Coordinates of C-alpha atoms and ligand atoms in Angstrom, one line a residue:
X1 CA -31.0 -22.9 -27.8
X2 CA -30.5 -21.0 -31.0
X3 CA -28.4 -17.9 -30.9
X4 CA -30.3 -14.5 -30.8
X5 CA -28.4 -13.6 -33.9
X6 CA -30.4 -16.2 -35.8
X7 CA -33.7 -14.6 -34.9
X8 CA -35.7 -12.7 -37.5
X9 CA -35.7 -9.6 -35.3
X10 CA -31.9 -9.6 -34.9
X11 CA -31.4 -9.8 -38.7
X12 CA -33.9 -7.0 -39.2
X13 CA -32.1 -4.9 -36.6
X14 CA -28.7 -5.5 -38.4
X15 CA -30.0 -4.2 -41.7
X16 CA -31.9 -1.4 -39.9
X17 CA -28.7 -0.3 -38.3
X18 CA -26.9 -0.3 -41.6
X19 CA -29.6 1.8 -43.1
X20 CA -29.4 4.4 -40.4
X21 CA -25.7 4.4 -40.8
X22 CA -25.8 4.7 -44.6
X23 CA -28.4 7.4 -44.5
X24 CA -26.3 9.4 -42.2
X25 CA -29.0 9.5 -39.5
X26 CA -28.0 11.4 -36.5
X27 CA -29.8 11.8 -33.2
X28 CA -29.7 15.6 -33.6
X29 CA -31.3 15.2 -37.0
X30 CA -34.0 13.0 -35.6
X31 CA -34.9 15.8 -33.2
X32 CA -35.0 18.3 -36.0
X33 CA -37.3 16.0 -38.0
X34 CA -39.7 15.4 -35.1
X35 CA -40.7 18.2 -32.7
X36 CA -42.4 15.7 -30.4
X37 CA -39.5 13.3 -30.1
X38 CA -38.5 14.6 -26.6
X39 CA -42.0 14.0 -25.3
X40 CA -42.5 10.7 -27.0
X41 CA -39.4 9.0 -25.7
X42 CA -39.8 9.5 -22.0
X43 CA -41.4 7.6 -19.1
X44 CA -42.3 8.5 -15.5
X45 CA -42.3 6.3 -12.5
X46 CA -43.3 8.3 -9.4
X47 CA -40.6 10.9 -8.9
X48 CA -38.3 9.3 -11.5
X49 CA -38.3 10.7 -15.0
X50 CA -36.6 8.6 -17.7
X51 CA -35.6 10.5 -20.9
X52 CA -34.3 8.1 -23.6
X53 CA -34.9 10.5 -26.6
X54 CA -31.2 11.1 -27.1
X55 CA -30.6 7.7 -28.5
X56 CA -29.9 6.7 -32.1
X57 CA -33.2 5.0 -32.6
X58 CA -36.6 5.5 -34.3
X59 CA -40.0 4.0 -33.8
X60 CA -38.9 1.2 -36.1
X61 CA -35.8 0.5 -34.0
X62 CA -37.9 0.2 -30.8
X63 CA -40.6 -1.9 -32.5
X64 CA -38.0 -4.3 -33.8
X65 CA -36.2 -4.4 -30.5
X66 CA -39.6 -5.4 -28.9
X67 CA -39.9 -8.1 -31.5
X68 CA -36.5 -9.3 -30.4
X69 CA -37.8 -9.3 -26.8
X70 CA -40.8 -11.3 -27.9
X71 CA -38.8 -13.8 -29.8
X72 CA -36.5 -14.2 -26.8
X73 CA -39.6 -14.8 -24.6
X74 CA -38.9 -11.9 -22.3
X75 CA -42.5 -11.7 -20.9
X76 CA -42.4 -15.4 -20.0
X77 CA -38.9 -15.0 -18.5
X78 CA -40.2 -12.1 -16.3
X79 CA -43.1 -14.2 -15.2
X80 CA -40.8 -17.1 -14.5
X81 CA -38.5 -15.1 -12.3
X82 CA -41.5 -13.7 -10.2
X83 CA -42.8 -17.3 -9.9
X84 CA -39.6 -18.5 -8.5
X85 CA -38.7 -20.8 -11.3
X86 CA -35.2 -22.2 -11.2
X87 CA -33.6 -19.7 -13.5
X88 CA -30.1 -19.9 -12.1
X89 CA -29.6 -23.3 -13.8
X90 CA -25.9 -23.9 -13.1
X91 CA -26.5 -23.6 -9.4
X92 CA -30.0 -25.1 -9.5
X93 CA -31.9 -22.3 -7.8
X94 CA -34.3 -19.5 -8.4
X95 CA -33.2 -15.8 -8.3
X96 CA -35.7 -14.2 -6.0
X97 CA -34.3 -10.9 -4.8
X98 CA -37.8 -9.5 -5.8
X99 CA -39.2 -11.6 -2.9
X100 CA -37.2 -9.4 -0.5
X101 CA -39.4 -6.4 -1.3
X102 CA -42.5 -7.5 -3.2
X103 CA -45.3 -10.0 -2.4
X104 CA -45.1 -12.7 -5.0
X105 CA -48.6 -14.4 -5.1
X106 CA -47.4 -17.0 -7.7
X107 CA -44.3 -18.1 -5.9
X108 CA -43.9 -20.4 -2.9
X109 CA -45.0 -18.3 0.1
X110 CA -41.9 -19.5 2.0
X111 CA -39.8 -16.9 0.1
X112 CA -41.8 -13.9 1.2
X113 CA -42.2 -15.4 4.7
X114 CA -38.4 -15.8 5.1
X115 CA -37.9 -12.2 3.9
X116 CA -40.5 -10.8 6.3
X117 CA -39.3 -12.8 9.2
X118 CA -35.7 -11.5 8.7
X119 CA -36.9 -7.9 8.4
X120 CA -38.7 -8.3 11.7
X121 CA -35.5 -9.7 13.3
X122 CA -33.5 -6.9 11.8
X123 CA -36.0 -4.4 13.1
X124 CA -35.7 -5.7 16.7
X125 CA -32.0 -5.6 16.5
X126 CA -31.8 -2.1 15.1
X127 CA -34.2 -0.9 17.7
X128 CA -32.0 -2.3 20.5
X129 CA -28.9 -0.8 19.1
X130 CA -30.5 2.6 18.6
X131 CA -32.2 2.7 21.9
X132 CA -29.0 1.8 23.7
X133 CA -30.4 -1.4 25.0
X134 CA -27.7 -3.3 23.1
X135 CA -24.4 -2.3 24.7
X136 CA -20.8 -3.2 24.2
X137 CA -18.7 -5.0 26.8
X138 CA -18.3 -2.0 29.0
X139 CA -21.9 -1.1 29.0
X140 CA -21.7 1.8 26.6
X141 CA -24.0 2.1 23.6
X142 CA -22.9 1.2 20.1
X143 CA -22.0 4.2 18.0
X144 CA -19.8 2.7 15.3
X145 CA -20.7 -0.1 12.8
X146 CA -18.0 -1.7 10.7
X147 CA -19.3 -3.9 7.9
X148 CA -16.8 -6.5 6.8
X149 CA -17.7 -8.0 3.4
X150 CA -16.7 -7.8 -0.2
X151 CA -18.5 -7.8 -3.6
X152 CA -22.2 -7.9 -3.1
X153 CA -21.7 -8.1 0.7
X154 CA -20.1 -4.7 0.5
X155 CA -20.8 -2.6 -2.6
X156 CA -24.6 -2.4 -2.3
X157 CA -24.8 -1.5 1.4
X158 CA -21.8 0.8 1.1
X159 CA -23.3 2.6 -1.9
X160 CA -26.7 3.0 -0.3
X161 CA -25.3 4.1 3.1
X162 CA -23.2 6.7 1.3
X163 CA -26.1 7.9 -0.9
X164 CA -28.4 8.3 2.1
X165 CA -25.9 10.2 4.3
X166 CA -28.6 12.8 4.7
X167 CA -30.7 10.3 6.6
X168 CA -27.8 9.1 8.8
X169 CA -28.7 9.1 12.5
X170 CA -26.3 11.4 14.2
X171 CA -25.3 8.9 16.9
X172 CA -24.2 6.3 14.3
X173 CA -21.1 6.1 12.2
X174 CA -20.5 3.4 9.7
X175 CA -17.5 2.0 7.8
X176 CA -17.1 -0.6 5.2
X177 CA -14.0 -2.8 5.0
X178 CA -13.6 -5.0 2.0
X179 CA -10.0 -5.0 0.8
X180 CA -7.6 -7.9 1.6
X181 CA -5.0 -5.2 2.0
X182 CA -4.7 -5.0 5.8
X183 CA -4.3 -1.2 5.5
X184 CA -8.1 -1.0 4.9
X185 CA -9.0 -2.7 8.1
X186 CA -6.2 -1.2 10.2
X187 CA -6.9 2.4 9.0
X188 CA -10.6 1.9 9.8
X189 CA -9.9 0.4 13.3
X190 CA -7.7 3.4 14.0
X191 CA -10.9 5.5 14.0
X192 CA -12.9 3.2 16.2
X193 CA -13.3 2.5 19.9
X194 CA -13.6 -1.2 20.8
X195 CA -16.1 -0.4 23.6
X196 CA -18.6 1.0 21.2
X197 CA -18.0 -0.8 17.9
X198 CA -20.2 -3.4 16.3
X199 CA -18.7 -5.6 13.5
X200 CA -21.0 -7.1 10.9
X201 CA -19.3 -10.0 9.2
X202 CA -21.3 -10.1 5.9
X203 CA -20.6 -13.1 3.7
X204 CA -23.2 -15.3 2.0
X205 CA -20.8 -18.2 1.9
X206 CA -18.8 -17.3 5.0
X207 CA -15.9 -18.7 3.0
X208 CA -14.5 -15.6 1.3
X209 CA -10.8 -15.1 2.0
X210 CA -10.9 -11.3 2.3
X211 CA -13.8 -11.2 4.7
X212 CA -12.6 -14.0 6.9
X213 CA -9.1 -12.5 7.2
X214 CA -10.4 -9.0 7.9
X215 CA -12.8 -10.4 10.5
X216 CA -9.9 -12.2 12.1
X217 CA -8.0 -8.9 12.4
X218 CA -11.1 -7.3 13.9
X219 CA -11.5 -10.0 16.4
X220 CA -7.8 -9.8 17.5
X221 CA -8.0 -6.0 17.7
X222 CA -11.1 -6.2 19.9
X223 CA -9.3 -8.5 22.3
X224 CA -6.1 -6.5 22.2
X225 CA -8.0 -3.3 23.0
X226 CA -9.3 -4.9 26.2
X227 CA -12.5 -6.4 24.9
X228 CA -14.0 -9.2 27.0
X229 CA -13.9 -12.5 25.2
X230 CA -17.0 -13.6 27.0
X231 CA -18.9 -10.6 25.6
X232 CA -17.6 -10.9 22.1
X233 CA -21.2 -11.7 21.0
X234 CA -22.1 -8.1 21.7
X235 CA -19.6 -6.8 19.1
X236 CA -19.8 -9.4 16.3
X237 CA -22.9 -10.3 14.3
X238 CA -23.0 -12.1 11.0
X239 CA -25.1 -12.1 7.9
X240 CA -24.7 -15.4 6.0
X241 CA -26.3 -18.4 4.4
X242 CA -23.8 -20.6 6.3
X243 CA -24.6 -20.4 10.0
X244 CA -22.3 -23.3 10.9
X245 CA -19.2 -21.5 9.6
X246 CA -20.2 -18.3 11.3
X247 CA -20.5 -20.2 14.5
X248 CA -17.1 -21.8 13.9
X249 CA -15.7 -18.4 13.6
X250 CA -17.1 -17.6 17.0
X251 CA -20.3 -15.8 16.3
X252 CA -23.2 -16.7 18.5
X253 CA -26.1 -18.4 16.7
X254 CA -28.6 -15.8 17.8
X255 CA -26.4 -13.2 16.2
X256 CA -26.5 -14.7 12.8
X257 CA -28.9 -13.1 10.3
X258 CA -29.9 -15.4 7.5
X259 CA -29.3 -15.2 3.8
X260 CA -30.5 -17.7 1.3
X261 CA -29.1 -19.3 -1.9
X262 CA -32.0 -17.8 -3.8
X263 CA -30.6 -14.3 -3.4
X264 CA -27.4 -13.6 -5.4
X265 CA -24.7 -11.6 -3.7
X266 CA -25.0 -8.6 -6.0
X267 CA -28.8 -8.5 -5.5
X268 CA -28.7 -8.8 -1.7
X269 CA -28.7 -5.3 -0.3
X270 CA -32.4 -5.7 0.3
X271 CA -31.8 -8.6 2.7
X272 CA -30.0 -8.6 6.1
X273 CA -26.9 -7.6 4.0
X274 CA -28.7 -4.2 4.3
X275 CA -28.2 -4.3 8.1
X276 CA -25.5 -1.6 8.1
X277 CA -27.9 0.6 6.1
X278 CA -30.7 0.1 8.6
X279 CA -28.3 0.7 11.5
X280 CA -27.2 3.9 9.8
X281 CA -30.5 5.4 8.8
X282 CA -33.1 3.5 10.8
X283 CA -35.7 0.9 9.9
X284 CA -38.4 3.2 8.5
X285 CA -36.1 4.6 5.8
X286 CA -34.8 1.1 5.1
X287 CA -38.4 0.0 4.5
X288 CA -38.9 3.0 2.3
X289 CA -35.9 1.8 0.2
X290 CA -37.7 -1.6 -0.2
X291 CA -40.9 0.2 -1.1
X292 CA -39.1 2.1 -3.8
X293 CA -37.8 -1.1 -5.2
X294 CA -41.3 -2.6 -5.0
X295 CA -42.5 0.2 -7.3
X296 CA -39.8 -0.8 -9.8
X297 CA -40.8 -4.5 -9.5
X298 CA -44.4 -3.8 -10.1
X299 CA -43.6 -1.5 -13.1
X300 CA -41.3 -4.2 -14.6
X301 CA -43.8 -6.9 -14.2
X302 CA -46.9 -4.9 -15.3
X303 CA -46.0 -2.1 -17.7
X304 CA -46.2 -2.8 -21.4
X305 CA -42.8 -3.1 -23.0
X306 CA -43.2 0.3 -24.8
X307 CA -43.4 2.1 -21.5
X308 CA -41.3 -0.3 -19.4
X309 CA -38.2 1.5 -18.3
X310 CA -35.9 -1.5 -17.6
X311 CA -37.1 -3.2 -20.8
X312 CA -36.2 0.0 -22.8
X313 CA -32.9 0.4 -21.1
X314 CA -32.0 -3.3 -21.6
X315 CA -33.0 -3.3 -25.2
X316 CA -31.1 -0.2 -26.0
X317 CA -28.0 -1.7 -24.4
X318 CA -28.4 -4.8 -26.6
X319 CA -28.9 -2.5 -29.6
X320 CA -25.6 -0.6 -29.0
X321 CA -23.6 -3.7 -28.1
X322 CA -25.0 -5.9 -30.9
X323 CA -25.1 -3.5 -33.8
X324 CA -23.2 -0.3 -33.1
X325 CA -20.1 -1.9 -31.8
X326 CA -20.2 -0.4 -28.3
X327 CA -18.1 -2.4 -25.9
X328 CA -18.6 -0.2 -22.9
X329 CA -21.2 2.0 -21.2
X330 CA -20.5 4.9 -18.9
X331 CA -22.6 5.6 -15.8
X332 CA -22.5 9.2 -14.7
X333 CA -24.4 10.2 -11.6
X334 CA -24.3 13.9 -11.2
X335 CA -24.4 13.5 -7.5
X336 CA -21.6 13.2 -5.0
X337 CA -23.9 11.2 -2.8
X338 CA -24.1 8.6 -5.6
X339 CA -20.4 8.5 -6.2
X340 CA -20.3 4.8 -5.4
X341 CA -23.1 4.0 -7.8
X342 CA -20.8 3.2 -10.8
X343 CA -18.8 0.8 -8.7
X344 CA -22.0 -0.9 -7.6
X345 CA -23.2 -1.0 -11.3
X346 CA -19.9 -2.6 -12.3
X347 CA -20.5 -5.7 -10.2
X348 CA -24.2 -5.8 -11.0
X349 CA -23.7 -5.7 -14.8
X350 CA -20.3 -7.2 -15.3
X351 CA -20.5 -10.1 -12.8
X352 CA -24.0 -10.9 -14.2
X353 CA -23.4 -10.5 -17.9
X354 CA -19.6 -11.1 -18.3
X355 CA -20.2 -14.5 -19.9
X356 CA -19.2 -16.2 -23.1
X357 CA -21.7 -19.1 -23.2
X358 CA -25.5 -19.2 -23.2
X359 CA -27.6 -21.0 -20.6
X360 CA -27.0 -24.3 -22.4
X361 CA -23.3 -23.8 -22.4
X362 CA -23.1 -23.0 -26.1
X363 CA -20.6 -20.3 -27.2
X364 CA -22.3 -17.0 -27.6
X365 CA -22.4 -15.7 -31.2
X366 CA -23.1 -12.1 -30.1
X367 CA -21.2 -9.7 -27.9
X368 CA -22.5 -9.9 -24.3
X369 CA -22.2 -7.6 -21.3
X370 CA -20.4 -4.4 -21.8
X371 CA -17.6 -2.9 -19.7
X372 CA -19.3 -0.6 -17.2
X373 CA -17.5 2.3 -15.8
X374 CA -18.0 5.9 -14.7
X375 CA -17.8 8.3 -11.8
X376 CA -19.6 11.2 -10.2
X377 CA -20.2 14.2 -12.4
X378 CA -19.1 16.9 -12.8
X379 CA -15.6 15.5 -11.9
X380 CA -15.4 13.3 -15.1
X381 CA -15.8 16.4 -17.3
X382 CA -12.3 17.4 -16.3
X383 CA -10.8 14.0 -17.0
X384 CA -12.3 11.2 -19.1
X385 CA -15.2 13.1 -20.9
X386 CA -12.6 14.2 -23.4
X387 CA -12.6 10.6 -24.7
X388 CA -16.4 10.5 -24.7
X389 CA -16.5 13.6 -26.9
X390 CA -13.6 13.1 -29.3
X391 CA -12.2 9.6 -28.8
X392 CA -12.6 6.8 -31.3
X393 CA -14.7 4.6 -29.0
X394 CA -18.5 4.6 -29.1
X395 CA -19.7 4.8 -25.6
X396 CA -23.4 5.1 -24.7
X397 CA -23.9 7.1 -21.4
X398 CA -26.4 7.0 -18.6
X399 CA -26.7 10.3 -16.8
X400 CA -28.4 10.4 -13.4
X401 CA -29.4 13.7 -11.9
X402 CA -31.3 14.9 -8.9
X403 CA -33.6 17.9 -9.2
X404 CA -33.4 19.0 -5.5
X405 CA -30.3 19.2 -3.4
X406 CA -30.3 18.6 0.3
X407 CA -28.3 21.7 0.7
X408 CA -30.8 24.4 0.0
X409 CA -28.4 27.2 0.8
X410 CA -26.5 26.1 -2.3
X411 CA -29.4 25.6 -4.6
X412 CA -27.9 27.9 -7.2
X413 CA -24.6 25.9 -7.3
X414 CA -26.7 22.7 -7.6
X415 CA -28.5 24.3 -10.6
X416 CA -25.0 24.6 -12.1
X417 CA -24.5 20.9 -11.6
X418 CA -27.7 20.2 -13.3
X419 CA -26.7 22.5 -16.2
X420 CA -23.4 20.6 -16.5
X421 CA -25.3 17.3 -16.6
X422 CA -27.9 18.3 -19.2
X423 CA -25.3 20.1 -21.4
X424 CA -23.0 17.1 -21.4
X425 CA -25.7 14.9 -22.9
X426 CA -26.5 17.7 -25.3
X427 CA -22.8 18.1 -26.3
X428 CA -22.5 14.3 -26.8
X429 CA -25.4 14.4 -29.1
X430 CA -24.9 17.5 -31.2
X431 CA -21.1 17.8 -31.3
X432 CA -19.4 20.6 -33.2
X433 CA -18.7 20.7 -36.9
X434 CA -15.5 21.9 -38.5
X435 CA -17.3 24.8 -40.0
X436 CA -18.7 25.9 -36.6
X437 CA -15.3 25.6 -35.1
X438 CA -13.7 27.6 -37.9
X439 CA -16.3 30.4 -37.7
X440 CA -15.9 30.7 -34.0
X441 CA -12.2 31.0 -34.4
X442 CA -12.6 33.7 -37.1
X443 CA -15.0 35.5 -34.8
X444 CA -12.3 35.5 -32.1
X445 CA -10.0 37.3 -34.6
X446 CA -7.8 34.4 -35.7
X447 CA -6.5 34.5 -39.3
X448 CA -8.0 32.1 -41.8
X449 CA -5.0 29.7 -42.1
X450 CA -4.6 29.3 -38.4
X451 CA -8.4 28.9 -37.9
X452 CA -8.5 26.2 -40.6
X453 CA -5.7 24.2 -39.0
X454 CA -7.0 24.5 -35.4
X455 CA -10.7 23.9 -36.4
X456 CA -9.8 20.3 -37.2
X457 CA -8.8 19.7 -33.6
X458 CA -11.9 21.3 -32.3
X459 CA -14.3 19.0 -34.2
X460 CA -16.6 17.1 -31.8
X461 CA -18.3 14.4 -33.9
X462 CA -21.4 14.2 -31.7
X463 CA -24.2 11.6 -32.3
X464 CA -23.3 9.9 -29.1
X465 CA -26.3 8.4 -27.4
X466 CA -27.4 8.8 -23.8
X467 CA -30.2 8.2 -21.3
X468 CA -31.0 10.6 -18.5
X469 CA -32.7 9.5 -15.3
X470 CA -33.8 12.5 -13.4
X471 CA -34.9 12.0 -9.8
X472 CA -37.0 14.7 -8.1
X473 CA -35.0 14.0 -5.0
X474 CA -32.5 11.5 -3.7
X475 CA -34.3 9.7 -0.8
X476 CA -34.6 6.1 0.3
X477 CA -37.7 5.5 -1.9
X478 CA -36.3 7.0 -5.1
X479 CA -32.9 5.3 -4.6
X480 CA -34.7 1.9 -4.1
X481 CA -36.5 2.4 -7.4
X482 CA -33.4 3.5 -9.2
X483 CA -31.4 0.4 -8.1
X484 CA -34.2 -2.1 -8.8
X485 CA -34.7 -0.6 -12.3
X486 CA -31.1 -1.3 -13.1
X487 CA -31.3 -4.8 -11.7
X488 CA -34.2 -5.5 -14.1
X489 CA -32.3 -3.9 -17.0
X490 CA -29.6 -6.5 -16.4
X491 CA -32.2 -9.2 -16.4
X492 CA -33.6 -8.0 -19.7
X493 CA -30.1 -8.1 -21.3
X494 CA -29.5 -11.6 -20.0
X495 CA -32.8 -12.9 -21.5
X496 CA -32.0 -11.5 -24.9
X497 CA -28.4 -12.8 -24.8
X498 CA -29.7 -16.1 -23.3
X499 CA -27.2 -15.8 -20.4
X500 CA -27.6 -17.0 -16.8
X501 CA -27.2 -13.6 -15.0
X502 CA -27.0 -15.2 -11.6
X503 CA -23.9 -17.3 -11.5
X504 CA -20.2 -16.1 -11.6
X505 CA -18.0 -19.1 -12.2
X506 CA -15.2 -17.0 -13.7
X507 CA -14.1 -15.7 -10.3
X508 CA -13.3 -19.1 -9.1
X509 CA -10.1 -19.7 -11.1
X510 CA -8.5 -16.7 -9.4
X511 CA -9.4 -18.0 -6.0
X512 CA -7.8 -21.5 -6.8
X513 CA -4.6 -20.0 -8.2
X514 CA -4.4 -17.5 -5.3
X515 CA -4.1 -20.4 -2.8
X516 CA -1.3 -22.1 -4.8
X517 CA 0.6 -18.8 -5.1
X518 CA 0.2 -18.1 -1.4
X519 CA 1.7 -21.6 -0.6
X520 CA 4.6 -20.7 -2.9
X521 CA 5.1 -17.4 -1.2
X522 CA 5.4 -19.2 2.1
X523 CA 7.7 -21.9 0.9
X524 CA 11.3 -22.4 2.1
X525 CA 12.8 -22.5 -1.4
X526 CA 12.4 -20.6 -4.7
X527 CA 9.4 -21.3 -6.8
X528 CA 9.7 -22.8 -10.3
X529 CA 6.3 -24.5 -10.7
X530 CA 4.5 -21.7 -12.5
X531 CA 5.2 -19.6 -15.6
X532 CA 8.4 -17.6 -15.6
X533 CA 6.7 -14.3 -14.9
X534 CA 4.8 -15.6 -11.9
X535 CA 7.8 -17.4 -10.5
X536 CA 9.9 -14.3 -10.7
X537 CA 7.3 -12.2 -9.0
X538 CA 7.0 -14.7 -6.2
X539 CA 10.7 -15.1 -5.7
X540 CA 11.4 -11.4 -5.8
X541 CA 8.8 -10.8 -3.1
X542 CA 10.2 -13.7 -0.9
X543 CA 13.7 -12.2 -1.1
X544 CA 12.6 -8.7 -0.3
X545 CA 10.1 -9.4 2.4
Ligands
F6P601 O1 -16.1 -14.0 -5.7 C1 -17.2 -13.3 -6.1 C2 -18.3 -13.3 -5.1 O2 -18.7 -14.5 -4.9 C3 -19.4 -12.3 -5.4 O3 -20.3 -12.9 -6.3 C4 -19.9 -12.1 -4.0 O4 -20.8 -11.0 -4.0 C5 -18.6 -11.9 -3.3 O5 -17.8 -12.8 -3.9 C6 -18.7 -12.1 -1.8 O6 -19.2 -13.4 -1.5 P1 -19.7 -13.7 0.0 O7 -20.8 -12.9 0.3 O8 -20.0 -15.2 -0.1 O9 -18.5 -13.5 0.9

């Protein structure tokens, strides 16, 4: 496999970027030169509007990025994924999260069949819980769901359930426990009643330390609270690809919802890992979430690259990482309901693309996945946006905004939120020159000397790129589309960088060492087998425990 940096398009992009730089091209200048820029660089997918005009790019940039995609075989790679080819080569399996929401005529029908069968089972279970036919040990209906999982078995369902609070059924409460810190589970249990609580133990492997330990606390708590051991099956269900281990833990076989090795953890919220979502909002909205994702799948598969949202997003990410020196990207949902979206995106992008070797195991010669971070706007404006505007790092931003609020009485305040969002991308792009700052200070009555000195601190360089994704409203369908577009964006990046986006070997080392350190913490005598720092931390903890 030859490095993407050796391709013709990559080399063209390198000199194109230098030209833009040397010519002092700015995004604001490109807008001044082309009145139609805003209209030309936008796409619409149902109620989702994608504005990518505030990027440092021209038609030439986009055309060359598409050449790069062609040289990398992006179209064939997309077709291969939808066909169920074995694209996760290090684990010898396909990556078929699309099969969970979209019929795939060219793939083995067993994938779609398994997905549909599971949806039907989920539906039956959700109906029983909601109707009160499924009761706890004392005969009361379930009103609290506690999902125990971590990583992909937590972040997706937690993010979606939080984002769709507006759809939450009034009789259902849901909690998500992930952290190994027992405080997380204990503080959650303090809010629950064992008679009416259902635990979902969500773990693809059913071997994840955090999840198994938290599930053990939950089981003990249930019994301590007076729960009937014989009726434990009414309070514990599992979602896993490892039924045998779930049964060993004590979960009845009929309470195990399947997951498959062809669905990666971070791509799994569409499967039975989404059970807490369906229990919270109901099956029809859950199906609408899948339908929204299906729209993104069809768009990704069928739209020409010049109008293909994930392709454009992915190529722009490659552009900034490969040529402009951007090492991070910020995700800014201007929506409290989407406040967990950046955390979800961190796993999606960084676990998929945080790799240093290509699919053949050769060292990458180009920078790969960026650091992804962010939080809900407008909060960030009063903390880290300072660095976005005036810091020395170059950080492309994705703004996500919702036109309609669910709180109509506060429509005007919501309009202020939108104004904050749109003006932030504007400020990042246009900045403020020293002359502007100086004149403003003079107009405020400051004397020239002081204005000159202060103006230097008020300079905002601008020319910082951003995308804006504007959703008409936040509902299950639009959320499904949004998430799936980002999944595909990650796939595009992985194809260009020639990375396997579906494995995560890097996390294993920490797990191995964790076991050894745990043994040392429990030992009778002081530890001297590791480095001096780790030994000291272990020994100090042992003495003070
Ligand atoms: O350790 C990383 C990881 O394997 C993630 O990829 C995964 O989403 C998470 O742990 C949880 O894994 P599981 O669902 O098998 O418990």
